CSV table of C-alpha atoms in Angstrom, one decimal:
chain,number,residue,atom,x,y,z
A,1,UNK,CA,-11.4,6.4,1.9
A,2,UNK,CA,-7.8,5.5,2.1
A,3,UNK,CA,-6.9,2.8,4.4
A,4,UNK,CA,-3.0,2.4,3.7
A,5,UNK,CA,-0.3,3.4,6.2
A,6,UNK,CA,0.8,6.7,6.5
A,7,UNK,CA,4.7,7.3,6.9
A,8,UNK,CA,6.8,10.9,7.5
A,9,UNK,CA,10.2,11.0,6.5
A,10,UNK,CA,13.4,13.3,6.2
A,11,UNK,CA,14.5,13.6,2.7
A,12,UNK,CA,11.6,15.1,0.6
A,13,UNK,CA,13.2,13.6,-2.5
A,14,UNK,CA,12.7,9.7,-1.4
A,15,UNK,CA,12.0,7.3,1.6
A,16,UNK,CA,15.3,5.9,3.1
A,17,UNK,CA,15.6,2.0,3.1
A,18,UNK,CA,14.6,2.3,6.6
A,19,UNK,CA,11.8,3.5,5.7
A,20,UNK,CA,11.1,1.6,3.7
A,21,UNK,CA,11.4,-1.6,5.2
A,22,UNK,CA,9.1,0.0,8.3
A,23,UNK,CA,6.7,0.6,5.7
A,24,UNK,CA,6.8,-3.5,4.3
A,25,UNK,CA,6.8,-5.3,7.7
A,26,UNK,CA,4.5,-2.7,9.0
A,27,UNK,CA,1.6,-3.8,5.6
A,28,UNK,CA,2.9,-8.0,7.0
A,29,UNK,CA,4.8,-8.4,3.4
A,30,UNK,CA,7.7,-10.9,2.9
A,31,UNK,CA,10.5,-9.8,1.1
A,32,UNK,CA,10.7,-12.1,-1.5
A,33,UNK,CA,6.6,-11.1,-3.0
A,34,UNK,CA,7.9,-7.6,-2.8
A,35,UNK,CA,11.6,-7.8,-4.4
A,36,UNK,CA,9.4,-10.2,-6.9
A,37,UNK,CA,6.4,-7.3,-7.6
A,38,UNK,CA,9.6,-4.4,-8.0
A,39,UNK,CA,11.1,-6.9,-10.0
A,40,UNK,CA,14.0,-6.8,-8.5
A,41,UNK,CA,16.4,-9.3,-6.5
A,42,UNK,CA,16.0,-10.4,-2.9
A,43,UNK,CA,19.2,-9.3,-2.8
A,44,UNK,CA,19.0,-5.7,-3.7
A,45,UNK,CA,16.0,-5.9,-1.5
A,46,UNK,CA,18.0,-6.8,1.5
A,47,UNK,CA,20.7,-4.2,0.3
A,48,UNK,CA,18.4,-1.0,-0.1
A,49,UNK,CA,16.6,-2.3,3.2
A,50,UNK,CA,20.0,-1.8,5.5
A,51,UNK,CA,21.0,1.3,3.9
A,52,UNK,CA,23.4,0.6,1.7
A,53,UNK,CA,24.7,3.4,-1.0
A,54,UNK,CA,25.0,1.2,-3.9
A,55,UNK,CA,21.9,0.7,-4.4
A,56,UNK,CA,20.2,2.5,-7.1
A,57,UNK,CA,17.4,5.1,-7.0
A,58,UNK,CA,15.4,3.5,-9.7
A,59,UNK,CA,15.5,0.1,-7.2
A,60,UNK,CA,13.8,1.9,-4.2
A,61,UNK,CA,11.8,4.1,-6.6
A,62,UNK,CA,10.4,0.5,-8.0
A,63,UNK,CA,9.8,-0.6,-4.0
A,64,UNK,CA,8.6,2.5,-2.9
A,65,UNK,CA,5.8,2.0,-5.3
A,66,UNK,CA,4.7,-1.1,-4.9
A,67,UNK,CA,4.4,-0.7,-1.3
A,68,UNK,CA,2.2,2.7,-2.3
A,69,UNK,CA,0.3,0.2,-4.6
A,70,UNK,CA,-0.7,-2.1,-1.2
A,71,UNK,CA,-1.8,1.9,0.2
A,72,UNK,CA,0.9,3.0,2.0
A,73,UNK,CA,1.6,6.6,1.7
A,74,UNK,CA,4.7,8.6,1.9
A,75,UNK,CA,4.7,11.9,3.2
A,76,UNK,CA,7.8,14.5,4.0
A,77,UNK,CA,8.3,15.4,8.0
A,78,UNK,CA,7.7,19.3,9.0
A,79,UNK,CA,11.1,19.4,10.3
A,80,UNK,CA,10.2,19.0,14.2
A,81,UNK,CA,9.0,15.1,13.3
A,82,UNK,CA,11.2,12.6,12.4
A,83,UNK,CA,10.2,9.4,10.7
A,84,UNK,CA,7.3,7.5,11.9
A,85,UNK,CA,4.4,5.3,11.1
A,86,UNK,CA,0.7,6.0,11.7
A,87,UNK,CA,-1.6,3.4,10.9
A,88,UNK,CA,-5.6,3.8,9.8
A,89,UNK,CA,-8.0,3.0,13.0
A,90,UNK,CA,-9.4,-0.2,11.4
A,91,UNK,CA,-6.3,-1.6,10.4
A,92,UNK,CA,-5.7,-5.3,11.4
A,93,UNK,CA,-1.9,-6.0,10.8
């Protein structure tokens, strides 16, 4: 049974920084252990986290999965939904 957190998003292709960042606070991760587990700055962290464009995909590919690897799941919007965050009944964050 999978107890991550489920999140809907816009661009089928990847999860905007936005998104992203719902997803980490959402799991009650710090920035730093996650920019550390993508092995990547707390810099680029904070970059890909406000939306900035110079970030590069392989960054928030690295972020998107370690947050998949602490369960969350990323799923693409039917078009009438926009983002949003559903979390598992016995979640406790």
């Amino acid at each position: 049974m999978d107890s991550g957190l489920f999140l809907c998003f816009f661009n089928e292709m990847f999860p905007s920084g936005r998104i992203l960042k719902a997803a980490r606070v959402g799991m009650g991760l710090n920035p730093d252990e996650v920019a550390e587990e993508a092995g990547i700055s707390r810099a680029s962290l904070s970059r890909l986290e406000a939306g900035s464009l110079s970030v590069s995909v392989k960054v928030a590919d690295s972020v998107r999965k370690v947050l998949e690897n602490y369960g969350v799941r990323f799923l693409t919007g039917d078009g009438a939904v926009g983002p949003s965050i559903r979390f598992p009944v016995d979640y406790q964050g």
